[in-house]
Coordinates of N, CA, C and O in Angstrom, one line a residue:
M1 N 1.2 -1.0 0.2 CA -0.3 0.1 0.1 C 0.7 1.2 0.2 O 1.9 1.1 0.2
L2 N 0.6 2.3 -0.7 CA 1.6 3.6 -0.3 C 0.9 4.4 0.7 O 0.3 4.5 1.3
V3 N 1.9 4.6 0.7 CA 2.3 5.4 1.9 C 1.3 6.6 2.6 O 1.0 7.5 1.9
G4 N 0.2 6.6 3.4 CA -0.6 7.7 4.0 C -1.8 7.3 2.8 O -2.7 7.9 3.3
L5 N -1.8 6.6 2.1 CA -3.0 6.5 1.3 C -4.2 5.6 2.1 O -5.9 6.1 1.9
S6 N -4.3 4.9 2.7 CA -5.6 4.5 3.5 C -5.4 5.4 4.5 O -7.3 5.8 4.9
D7 N -5.0 6.5 5.2 CA -5.3 7.0 6.2 C -6.3 8.6 5.3 O -7.6 8.9 5.9
Q8 N -5.8 9.0 4.3 CA -5.9 9.6 3.7 C -7.8 9.4 2.5 O -8.3 10.3 2.9
L9 N -7.9 8.3 2.5 CA -9.7 7.6 2.1 C -10.3 7.6 3.2 O -10.9 8.0 3.1
S10 N -9.2 7.3 4.5 CA -10.6 6.9 5.0 C -11.1 8.2 6.0 O -12.3 8.2 6.5
A11 N -10.4 9.3 5.7 CA -11.6 10.3 5.5 C -12.6 11.0 4.7 O -13.5 11.5 5.5
A12 N -12.9 10.3 3.7 CA -13.3 10.4 3.0 C -14.7 9.3 3.6 O -16.1 9.0 2.7
G13 N -14.6 8.3 4.7 CA -15.1 7.1 4.3 C -15.0 5.9 3.8 O -15.7 4.9 3.5
L14 N -14.3 5.7 3.1 CA -13.3 4.6 2.1 C -12.5 4.4 2.7 O -11.2 4.1 3.1
L15 N -12.3 2.7 3.3 CA -11.5 1.7 3.1 C -10.4 1.4 2.3 O -11.2 0.5 0.7
Y16 N -9.4 1.8 2.3 CA -8.3 1.1 1.3 C -8.3 -0.6 0.8 O -8.2 -1.2 2.3
L17 N -8.4 -0.9 0.5 CA -8.3 -2.8 -0.1 C -7.6 -3.1 -0.9 O -6.6 -3.6 -0.5
E18 N -7.1 -2.8 -1.9 CA -5.7 -2.9 -2.7 C -5.8 -1.9 -4.5 O -6.7 -1.2 -4.3
L19 N -4.4 -1.8 -4.9 CA -4.4 -1.0 -5.8 C -5.0 -2.2 -6.8 O -4.5 -3.6 -6.7
A20 N -6.0 -1.6 -8.4 CA -6.2 -2.6 -9.1 C -5.0 -3.3 -9.8 O -4.3 -2.5 -10.2
D21 N -5.4 -4.1 -10.2 CA -4.1 -5.1 -11.3 C -3.9 -4.0 -12.7 O -5.2 -3.6 -12.9
P22 N -2.7 -3.8 -12.7 CA -3.0 -2.8 -13.5 C -2.4 -3.7 -15.0 O -3.3 -2.6 -16.3
D23 N -3.4 -5.1 -15.4 CA -2.8 -5.5 -16.2 C -5.0 -5.8 -16.5 O -4.4 -5.8 -17.9
A24 N -4.8 -5.1 -15.6 CA -6.8 -5.5 -16.2 C -7.3 -4.2 -17.1 O -7.1 -3.4 -17.4
P25 N -8.2 -5.2 -18.0 CA -8.7 -4.5 -19.2 C -10.0 -3.3 -18.8 O -10.7 -3.1 -19.7
L26 N -9.2 -2.4 -17.6 CA -10.2 -1.4 -17.6 C -10.1 -0.2 -18.5 O -8.7 0.4 -18.0
I27 N -11.4 0.6 -18.3 CA -10.9 2.5 -18.7 C -9.7 3.3 -18.2 O -9.8 2.9 -16.4
P28 N -8.8 3.1 -18.3 CA -8.0 3.9 -17.6 C -8.4 4.7 -16.7 O -9.4 5.5 -17.0
P29 N -7.7 5.4 -15.7 CA -8.9 6.2 -15.3 C -8.7 7.6 -15.4 O -9.7 8.7 -15.4
L30 N -7.1 8.0 -16.3 CA -7.6 9.8 -17.0 C -8.7 9.7 -18.0 O -8.9 10.5 -18.2
L31 N -8.8 8.5 -18.7 CA -9.8 8.8 -19.5 C -11.2 8.3 -19.3 O -12.5 9.2 -19.9
A32 N -11.1 8.2 -18.2 CA -12.5 7.7 -17.6 C -12.7 9.7 -16.7 O -14.5 9.8 -16.4
T33 N -12.3 10.4 -16.9 CA -12.7 11.4 -16.5 C -13.2 12.4 -17.4 O -13.8 13.6 -17.7
F34 N -13.0 11.9 -18.4 CA -13.5 12.1 -20.2 C -15.2 12.3 -19.8 O -16.4 12.9 -20.4
A35 N -15.6 11.6 -18.8 CA -17.0 11.4 -18.5 C -17.9 12.7 -18.7 O -19.2 12.9 -19.1
N36 N -17.1 13.7 -18.2 CA -17.5 14.9 -18.4 C -17.8 15.7 -20.1 O -18.7 16.6 -19.6
A37 N -17.2 14.9 -20.7 CA -17.5 15.9 -22.0 C -18.7 14.8 -23.0 O -18.5 14.8 -24.1
T38 N -18.7 13.4 -22.1 CA -20.2 12.8 -22.4 C -21.1 13.6 -23.0 O -21.5 14.0 -22.0
P39 N -21.9 13.3 -25.0 CA -22.6 14.3 -24.4 C -24.1 13.4 -23.8 O -24.0 11.8 -23.8
P40 N -24.9 14.7 -23.9 CA -26.1 14.0 -23.4 C -27.0 12.6 -23.9 O -27.3 12.6 -24.7
C41 N -27.0 11.9 -23.5 CA -27.3 10.5 -23.9 C -27.9 9.3 -23.3 O -28.0 9.3 -22.0
E42 N -28.1 8.3 -23.4 CA -28.7 7.3 -22.5 C -28.1 6.8 -21.9 O -28.2 5.9 -20.7
V43 N -26.2 7.0 -21.8 CA -25.6 6.2 -20.9 C -25.3 7.7 -20.6 O -24.2 7.1 -18.8
R44 N -25.5 8.8 -19.9 CA -25.0 9.0 -18.9 C -26.3 10.2 -18.4 O -27.2 10.4 -18.9
Q45 N -25.5 10.3 -17.1 CA -26.9 11.0 -15.8 C -25.9 11.9 -15.1 O -24.9 11.8 -14.9
V46 N -26.6 13.1 -14.7 CA -26.1 13.7 -14.2 C -26.7 14.8 -12.9 O -27.9 14.9 -12.8
A47 N -26.0 15.2 -11.7 CA -26.5 15.7 -10.8 C -25.9 16.8 -10.2 O -24.5 16.8 -9.9
M48 N -26.5 17.7 -10.5 CA -26.0 19.6 -10.2 C -26.7 20.0 -8.8 O -27.9 19.9 -9.0
L49 N -25.8 20.9 -8.5 CA -26.0 21.3 -7.4 C -25.2 23.0 -7.3 O -24.1 23.0 -7.6
S50 N -26.2 23.9 -6.8 CA -25.3 25.7 -6.8 C -24.9 25.6 -5.6 O -24.8 24.8 -4.7
M51 N -23.5 25.8 -5.9 CA -22.3 26.1 -4.3 C -23.1 27.2 -3.9 O -22.6 27.3 -2.4
D52 N -23.9 28.0 -3.6 CA -25.0 28.6 -2.9 C -26.2 27.9 -2.2 O -26.6 29.0 -0.8
L53 N -26.2 26.7 -2.2 CA -27.3 25.5 -1.4 C -26.6 26.5 0.1 O -25.6 25.6 0.5
P54 N -27.9 25.9 1.1 CA -27.6 25.8 2.1 C -27.7 24.3 1.9 O -27.9 23.7 1.8
D55 N -26.8 23.9 3.5 CA -26.4 22.2 3.6 C -26.1 21.6 2.0 O -26.4 20.6 2.2
L56 N -24.8 23.0 1.8 CA -24.3 21.9 0.5 C -23.8 20.6 0.5 O -23.7 19.5 0.2
P57 N -23.3 20.3 1.5 CA -21.7 18.7 1.7 C -23.2 17.7 2.0 O -23.1 17.0 1.0
A58 N -23.9 18.3 1.9 CA -24.8 16.9 2.8 C -26.0 16.8 1.5 O -26.2 15.5 1.2
R59 N -26.4 17.6 1.1 CA -27.2 17.9 -0.3 C -26.3 17.2 -1.2 O -26.2 16.5 -2.1
A60 N -24.9 17.3 -1.0 CA -24.2 17.3 -2.4 C -23.7 15.4 -2.2 O -23.6 14.8 -2.8
N61 N -23.7 15.0 -1.4 CA -23.3 13.4 -0.4 C -24.7 13.0 -0.7 O -24.8 11.4 -1.1
E62 N -25.6 13.3 -0.6 CA -27.4 12.8 -0.8 C -27.1 12.8 -2.5 O -27.7 11.5 -2.9
A63 N -26.7 14.2 -3.0 CA -26.9 13.5 -4.6 C -25.4 12.3 -5.3 O -26.3 11.1 -6.0
W64 N -24.7 12.4 -4.2 CA -23.7 11.5 -5.1 C -24.4 9.7 -4.7 O -24.0 9.4 -5.6
M65 N -24.8 9.8 -3.9 CA -25.1 8.3 -3.2 C -26.8 7.9 -4.1 O -26.4 6.5 -4.2
R66 N -27.8 9.1 -4.3 CA -28.8 8.2 -5.0 C -28.0 8.1 -6.2 O -28.8 6.9 -6.7
L67 N -27.3 8.8 -7.1 CA -26.4 9.1 -8.6 C -25.7 7.1 -8.6 O -26.3 6.5 -9.1
S68 N -25.0 7.4 -7.6 CA -23.7 6.1 -7.2 C -24.7 4.9 -6.9 O -24.3 3.4 -7.9
R69 N -26.1 4.7 -6.7 CA -25.9 3.9 -6.4 C -27.5 3.3 -7.3 O -27.6 2.1 -7.3
E70 N -28.3 4.0 -8.1 CA -29.2 4.1 -9.0 C -28.5 3.6 -10.1 O -28.6 2.5 -10.5
G71 N -27.2 4.0 -10.2 CA -26.1 3.4 -11.4 C -25.6 2.4 -11.3 O -25.4 2.1 -12.2
K72 N -25.1 1.9 -10.2 CA -25.0 0.7 -9.4 C -23.0 0.4 -9.9 O -22.6 -0.6 -10.4
L73 N -22.8 1.9 -9.1 CA -21.6 1.8 -8.7 C -21.1 0.9 -8.1 O -20.0 0.5 -8.1
F74 N -22.0 0.3 -7.6 CA -21.7 -0.8 -6.6 C -23.0 -1.5 -6.0 O -24.0 -0.5 -6.2
A75 N -22.2 -2.8 -5.6 CA -23.7 -3.4 -4.9 C -24.2 -3.1 -3.4 O -23.4 -2.8 -3.2
E76 N -25.3 -3.1 -3.0 CA -25.8 -2.9 -2.1 C -25.3 -3.2 -0.9 O -24.8 -2.9 0.4
D77 N -24.9 -4.8 -1.3 CA -24.4 -5.7 0.3 C -22.8 -5.7 0.4 O -22.6 -5.7 1.6
D78 N -22.5 -5.6 -1.0 CA -20.9 -5.3 -0.5 C -20.1 -3.4 -1.6 O -20.0 -3.8 -2.6
R79 N -20.3 -2.5 -0.8 CA -19.9 -1.3 -1.6 C -19.0 -1.2 -1.8 O -17.9 -0.2 -1.4
Q80 N -18.1 -1.5 -2.6 CA -17.2 -2.0 -3.0 C -17.0 -1.2 -4.4 O -17.8 -1.7 -5.6
F81 N -15.9 -0.3 -4.8 CA -15.6 0.3 -6.4 C -14.2 0.7 -5.9 O -13.6 0.6 -5.6
H82 N -13.7 0.9 -7.4 CA -12.3 1.9 -7.7 C -12.5 2.9 -7.9 O -13.7 4.1 -7.8
V83 N -11.9 3.7 -7.0 CA -11.4 5.6 -7.1 C -10.2 5.4 -7.9 O -9.3 5.0 -7.9
G84 N -10.0 6.1 -8.9 CA -8.7 6.5 -9.8 C -7.8 7.3 -8.6 O -8.6 8.8 -8.3
L85 N -6.9 7.9 -8.7 CA -6.0 9.0 -7.8 C -4.2 8.8 -8.5 O -4.0 7.2 -9.4
D86 N -3.5 9.0 -8.1 CA -2.6 10.0 -8.7 C -1.4 8.9 -7.2 O -1.4 9.4 -6.7
T87 N -1.0 7.8 -7.7 CA -0.4 7.1 -6.8 C 1.2 7.4 -6.8 O 2.2 7.2 -6.2
G88 N 1.9 8.6 -7.9 CA 2.9 8.8 -7.3 C 3.9 7.9 -7.7 O 5.2 7.8 -7.6
E89 N 3.8 6.6 -8.3 CA 4.7 5.5 -8.9 C 6.6 6.1 -9.4 O 6.6 4.7 -9.3
V90 N 6.2 7.2 -10.3 CA 7.0 7.6 -11.2 C 7.5 8.3 -10.7 O 6.7 9.7 -11.2
A91 N 8.4 8.3 -11.1 CA 8.8 10.0 -10.2 C 9.2 11.2 -11.5 O 8.9 10.7 -12.9
D92 N 8.3 12.2 -11.2 CA 7.5 13.2 -12.2 C 6.8 13.0 -13.4 O 6.8 13.3 -14.7
A93 N 6.1 12.1 -12.7 CA 5.0 12.0 -14.0 C 3.7 11.6 -13.6 O 3.7 10.6 -11.7
Q94 N 2.5 11.4 -13.7 CA 1.1 11.2 -12.9 C 0.8 9.8 -13.5 O 1.1 9.9 -14.6
T95 N 0.9 9.0 -12.7 CA 0.4 7.7 -12.9 C -0.9 7.3 -11.7 O -0.9 6.9 -10.7
W96 N -1.5 7.6 -12.5 CA -2.7 7.6 -11.7 C -3.1 5.9 -11.9 O -3.2 5.2 -13.4
R97 N -3.9 5.0 -11.0 CA -3.9 3.7 -10.9 C -5.5 3.5 -10.5 O -5.9 4.2 -10.1
W98 N -6.2 2.7 -10.9 CA -7.3 2.6 -9.9 C -7.3 1.7 -8.3 O -6.3 1.1 -8.7
V99 N -7.3 2.1 -7.4 CA -7.4 2.1 -6.1 C -9.0 1.1 -6.2 O -10.2 1.8 -5.9
R100 N -8.9 -0.5 -5.3 CA -10.3 -0.6 -4.8 C -10.5 -0.3 -3.6 O -10.0 -0.4 -2.1
V101 N -11.8 0.3 -3.4 CA -11.7 0.5 -1.9 C -13.5 0.3 -1.9 O -14.2 -0.5 -2.4
K102 N -13.8 0.5 -0.1 CA -14.7 0.2 0.6 C -15.6 1.2 0.7 O -14.4 1.5 1.7
L103 N -16.7 1.3 0.7 CA -17.7 2.8 1.6 C -17.9 2.1 2.5 O -19.0 0.8 3.0
M104 N -17.7 2.8 3.7 CA -18.1 3.0 4.9 C -19.5 3.0 5.3 O -20.0 3.7 4.6
D105 N -19.5 3.3 6.9 CA -20.9 3.2 7.1 C -20.8 5.0 7.0 O -22.6 5.9 6.6
E106 N -19.8 5.4 7.8 CA -20.0 6.8 7.6 C -19.1 7.7 6.9 O -17.6 6.8 7.3
W107 N -19.5 7.6 6.0 CA -19.1 8.5 4.9 C -19.1 10.2 4.4 O -20.1 10.4 5.2
D108 N -17.9 10.9 3.8 CA -18.1 12.2 3.4 C -17.2 12.2 2.1 O -16.5 12.4 2.2
I109 N -17.6 11.5 0.8 CA -17.2 12.2 -0.4 C -17.2 13.8 -0.8 O -15.9 13.4 -1.1
M110 N -18.7 14.2 -0.7 CA -18.4 15.4 -0.8 C -17.7 16.9 -0.1 O -17.2 17.6 -0.5
G111 N -17.6 16.2 0.9 CA -17.0 17.2 2.3 C -15.3 16.8 2.6 O -14.6 17.6 1.4
A112 N -15.7 16.2 3.6 CA -14.1 15.3 4.1 C -13.3 14.9 2.7 O -12.3 15.5 2.8
G113 N -13.9 13.9 2.0 CA -13.1 13.6 0.7 C -12.5 14.1 -0.4 O -11.7 14.2 -0.8
A114 N -13.6 15.0 -0.8 CA -13.3 16.4 -1.4 C -12.3 17.4 -1.0 O -11.2 17.7 -1.6
A115 N -11.9 17.5 0.9 CA -11.3 18.5 0.7 C -9.8 17.2 1.2 O -8.7 18.0 0.8
G116 N -9.7 16.0 0.4 CA -8.4 15.4 0.8 C -8.2 14.8 -0.7 O -8.1 16.0 -1.4
P117 N -8.4 13.2 -1.3 CA -8.2 13.1 -2.1 C -8.9 13.0 -3.4 O -8.2 12.9 -4.4
L118 N -10.2 13.5 -2.6 CA -10.7 13.3 -3.7 C -11.6 15.1 -4.4 O -12.4 14.7 -5.0
G119 N -10.7 15.6 -4.1 CA -11.5 16.7 -5.1 C -9.8 18.1 -4.4 O -9.1 17.8 -4.0
N120 N -10.4 19.1 -4.7 CA -9.3 20.5 -4.8 C -10.1 21.4 -3.2 O -9.8 22.7 -2.8
G121 N -10.6 20.6 -2.4 CA -11.0 21.5 -1.5 C -12.8 20.8 -0.4 O -13.5 20.3 -1.4
S122 N -13.2 21.0 0.7 CA -14.6 20.6 0.8 C -15.3 21.2 -0.2 O -15.6 22.6 -0.6
C123 N -16.5 20.5 -0.4 CA -17.4 20.5 -1.5 C -16.6 21.3 -3.0 O -17.0 21.9 -3.6
R124 N -15.7 21.0 -3.3 CA -15.0 21.1 -4.4 C -14.3 19.6 -5.1 O -13.2 19.8 -5.5
P125 N -15.5 18.8 -6.0 CA -14.5 17.7 -5.4 C -13.9 17.6 -6.8 O -13.9 18.4 -7.9
G126 N -13.3 16.3 -7.6 CA -11.8 16.1 -8.3 C -12.0 14.7 -8.4 O -10.5 15.0 -8.2
F127 N -13.2 14.0 -8.6 CA -12.5 12.4 -8.5 C -13.5 11.7 -9.6 O -14.4 12.5 -10.4
V128 N -12.7 10.7 -9.9 CA -13.7 9.6 -11.4 C -13.9 8.4 -10.4 O -12.8 7.7 -9.3
M129 N -14.3 7.3 -10.2 CA -14.7 6.5 -9.9 C -15.1 5.3 -10.6 O -15.9 5.8 -11.7
L130 N -14.8 4.1 -10.4 CA -15.3 3.1 -11.7 C -15.7 2.0 -10.8 O -15.3 0.9 -10.2
S131 N -16.9 1.3 -11.2 CA -18.0 0.6 -10.5 C -16.5 -1.3 -10.9 O -15.4 -1.1 -11.5
L132 N -16.4 -2.2 -10.2 CA -15.8 -3.4 -10.3 C -15.8 -4.2 -11.5 O -14.2 -4.2 -11.8
D133 N -16.8 -3.7 -12.2 CA -17.2 -4.7 -13.8 C -16.1 -3.6 -14.6 O -16.7 -4.0 -15.8
G134 N -16.0 -2.1 -14.4 CA -15.9 -1.2 -15.5 C -16.9 -1.5 -16.4 O -16.8 0.2 -16.7
K135 N -18.1 -1.1 -15.6 CA -19.5 -0.7 -16.9 C -19.9 0.8 -15.8 O -20.8 0.8 -17.0
V136 N -19.5 0.8 -15.3 CA -20.0 2.4 -14.5 C -19.6 3.4 -13.7 O -18.1 2.8 -13.4
I137 N -18.9 4.3 -14.5 CA -18.2 5.7 -14.5 C -18.9 6.6 -13.0 O -20.1 7.1 -13.8
V138 N -18.5 6.7 -12.1 CA -19.0 8.6 -11.3 C -18.0 9.4 -11.7 O -16.8 8.8 -11.1
R139 N -18.4 10.4 -12.2 CA -17.5 11.7 -12.1 C -17.8 12.9 -11.6 O -18.8 13.0 -11.2
G140 N -17.2 13.2 -10.7 CA -17.2 14.1 -9.2 C -16.5 15.4 -9.9 O -15.2 15.1 -9.9
D141 N -17.3 16.3 -10.1 CA -16.4 17.8 -10.6 C -16.9 19.0 -10.0 O -18.2 19.0 -9.2
T142 N -15.8 20.0 -10.2 CA -16.7 21.1 -9.8 C -16.6 22.4 -11.2 O -15.7 22.1 -11.8
W143 N -17.7 23.1 -11.2 CA -18.1 24.3 -12.1 C -17.9 25.7 -11.7 O -18.0 25.4 -10.8
E144 N -18.3 26.1 -12.3 CA -18.4 28.3 -12.1 C -19.5 28.0 -11.8 O -20.9 27.8 -12.0
G145 N -19.8 27.9 -10.2 CA -20.8 28.2 -9.6 C -21.9 27.1 -9.3 O -22.5 27.1 -8.6
Q146 N -21.4 25.7 -9.4 CA -21.9 24.8 -9.1 C -20.9 23.4 -9.1 O -19.6 23.6 -9.3
I147 N -21.6 22.5 -8.1 CA -20.6 21.2 -8.5 C -21.8 19.9 -8.2 O -22.7 20.2 -8.3
G148 N -21.0 18.5 -8.9 CA -21.9 17.5 -8.8 C -21.0 16.4 -9.8 O -20.3 16.9 -9.4
C149 N -21.8 15.3 -9.9 CA -21.8 14.1 -10.4 C -22.2 13.9 -11.7 O -23.3 14.4 -12.1
V150 N -21.4 13.7 -12.9 CA -21.6 12.5 -13.7 C -21.6 11.1 -13.8 O -20.0 10.7 -13.4
L151 N -22.5 10.6 -14.3 CA -22.9 9.1 -14.1 C -23.0 8.5 -15.6 O -23.7 8.6 -16.5
V152 N -21.7 7.9 -16.0 CA -21.5 7.2 -17.5 C -22.0 5.7 -17.2 O -21.1 4.9 -16.4
T153 N -22.9 5.1 -17.8 CA -22.9 3.7 -17.5 C -22.4 3.3 -19.6 O -22.2 3.9 -20.1
D154 N -22.0 2.1 -19.3 CA -21.3 1.2 -20.0 C -20.1 2.0 -21.3 O -21.2 2.5 -22.4
P155 N -19.1 2.9 -20.9 CA -17.9 3.2 -21.4 C -17.6 3.0 -22.8 O -17.8 3.8 -23.8
C156 N -17.7 1.3 -23.1 CA -17.4 1.2 -24.7 C -18.8 1.5 -25.4 O -18.4 1.4 -26.6
R157 N -20.3 1.8 -25.1 CA -21.1 2.2 -25.6 C -21.0 3.7 -26.3 O -21.4 4.0 -27.2
A158 N -20.1 4.2 -25.5 CA -19.9 5.6 -25.3 C -18.8 6.6 -26.7 O -17.8 6.3 -26.3
E159 N -19.3 6.5 -27.6 CA -18.3 7.0 -28.7 C -17.4 7.4 -28.8 O -16.0 7.9 -29.1
P160 N -17.9 8.9 -27.6 CA -16.5 9.4 -27.4 C -15.4 9.0 -26.5 O -14.0 9.3 -27.1
F161 N -15.8 8.0 -25.6 CA -14.2 8.0 -24.7 C -13.8 6.7 -25.8 O -12.5 6.7 -25.9
R162 N -14.1 6.2 -27.1 CA -13.4 5.7 -27.4 C -12.9 5.9 -28.8 O -11.4 6.4 -28.6
Q163 N -13.2 7.4 -29.3 CA -12.7 8.2 -30.3 C -11.6 8.6 -29.5 O -10.3 8.9 -29.5
H164 N -11.7 9.2 -28.4 CA -10.7 9.8 -27.2 C -9.6 9.0 -27.4 O -8.4 9.7 -27.3
G165 N -10.2 8.1 -26.4 CA -9.2 6.7 -26.1 C -8.3 6.7 -27.2 O -7.1 6.4 -27.1
A166 N -8.8 6.6 -28.5 CA -7.8 6.5 -29.7 C -6.8 6.9 -30.2 O -5.9 6.6 -30.0
R167 N -7.0 8.6 -30.1 CA -6.1 9.7 -30.2 C -5.3 9.6 -29.4 O -3.8 9.8 -29.4
T168 N -5.5 9.5 -27.9 CA -4.7 9.7 -26.7 C -3.5 8.7 -27.3 O -2.7 8.7 -26.4
A169 N -4.1 7.5 -27.5 CA -3.1 6.5 -27.6 C -2.1 6.7 -28.4 O -1.1 6.2 -28.6
E170 N -2.2 6.9 -29.5 CA -1.7 7.6 -30.5 C -0.9 9.2 -30.1 O 0.9 8.7 -30.9
W171 N -0.7 9.9 -29.2 CA 0.0 10.8 -29.0 C 1.2 10.1 -28.3 O 1.7 9.7 -27.7
R172 N 2.0 11.0 -29.0 CA 3.9 11.0 -28.8 C 4.0 11.1 -27.6 O 5.0 10.9 -26.6
T173 N 3.0 11.9 -26.3 CA 3.3 12.0 -25.2 C 2.8 11.6 -24.2 O 2.7 12.0 -23.5
T174 N 1.7 10.5 -24.4 CA 1.5 9.7 -23.6 C 2.2 8.4 -23.5 O 2.5 8.5 -23.9
P175 N 2.0 9.1 -22.2 CA 3.2 7.5 -21.4 C 2.5 6.1 -22.1 O 2.2 6.0 -21.8
P176 N 4.0 5.2 -22.0 CA 3.5 3.5 -22.3 C 2.7 2.8 -22.1 O 2.1 2.4 -22.3
W177 N 3.2 2.6 -20.3 CA 1.9 2.4 -19.5 C 0.7 2.8 -19.8 O -0.1 2.0 -20.1
E178 N 0.4 4.2 -20.2 CA -1.3 4.9 -20.5 C -1.7 4.2 -21.8 O -2.5 4.0 -21.6
K179 N -0.4 4.3 -22.6 CA -1.2 4.0 -24.3 C -1.5 2.1 -23.8 O -2.1 2.2 -24.8
A180 N -0.4 1.4 -23.0 CA -1.2 -0.3 -23.0 C -2.6 -0.3 -22.5 O -3.2 -1.4 -23.2
A181 N -2.4 1.0 -21.9 CA -4.0 0.6 -21.0 C -5.0 0.7 -21.5 O -6.4 0.2 -21.7
I182 N -4.8 2.0 -22.3 CA -6.0 1.6 -23.1 C -6.3 1.3 -24.2 O -7.1 0.8 -24.6
R183 N -5.3 0.8 -25.0 CA -5.6 -0.2 -25.7 C -5.8 -1.5 -25.8 O -6.5 -1.7 -26.1
R184 N -5.8 -2.0 -24.5 CA -6.2 -3.2 -23.3 C -7.7 -2.7 -23.5 O -8.8 -3.8 -23.3
W185 N -7.9 -1.6 -22.8 CA -9.3 -1.3 -22.8 C -10.1 -1.2 -24.2 O -11.6 -1.9 -24.1
L186 N -9.4 -0.7 -25.0 CA -10.8 -0.8 -26.7 C -10.6 -1.9 -26.8 O -11.3 -2.2 -27.8
D187 N -9.9 -2.9 -26.6 CA -10.2 -4.2 -27.3 C -11.2 -5.2 -26.1 O -11.6 -5.8 -27.4
T188 N -11.5 -4.4 -25.1 CA -12.9 -5.3 -24.7 C -14.1 -4.5 -25.7 O -15.0 -5.1 -25.4
C189 N -13.9 -3.7 -26.1 CA -14.8 -2.6 -26.1 C -15.1 -3.3 -27.8 O -16.8 -2.9 -27.9
A190 N -14.6 -4.2 -28.7 CA -14.6 -4.4 -29.9 C -15.4 -5.7 -30.2 O -15.8 -6.1 -29.1

């Protein structure tokens, strides 16, 4: 386990379980962040909240839970899923990996979690989550005057993910491990 990762995740109410297998054919975390750019269609749902709402952390957590539960980010009886995190495994490079976590009974994804590894401050989310089977993405983000989550089901069916992945895998600036991960995922979409 990476130093301090367990403590950081526990502030959000997430129990660190393990790093996901880097060779698993899951959509890479950086590509999954593209969920915000997926055009509205049958594969996307959105929950947006104004930053000036009273009780914003509680309302944002409720919206995240509703979207995650209805979208099947995790099973009701075993609330495990992946969170994309920069593990810092390669010096001077971002190495985003899926980290397998379990949602604990007491949690605060949009408040304390966003103030830690899941964002840029309380109620300033900046995270990407993936179901264990790789079929559900939940992207938390901050926009001008709003915060919220975007849910995408079956990213293989979303043409923008496949197109963006194919382009990214061809860029010379994309690290080799990221290119390999994208190609593994695209192969499962064929």
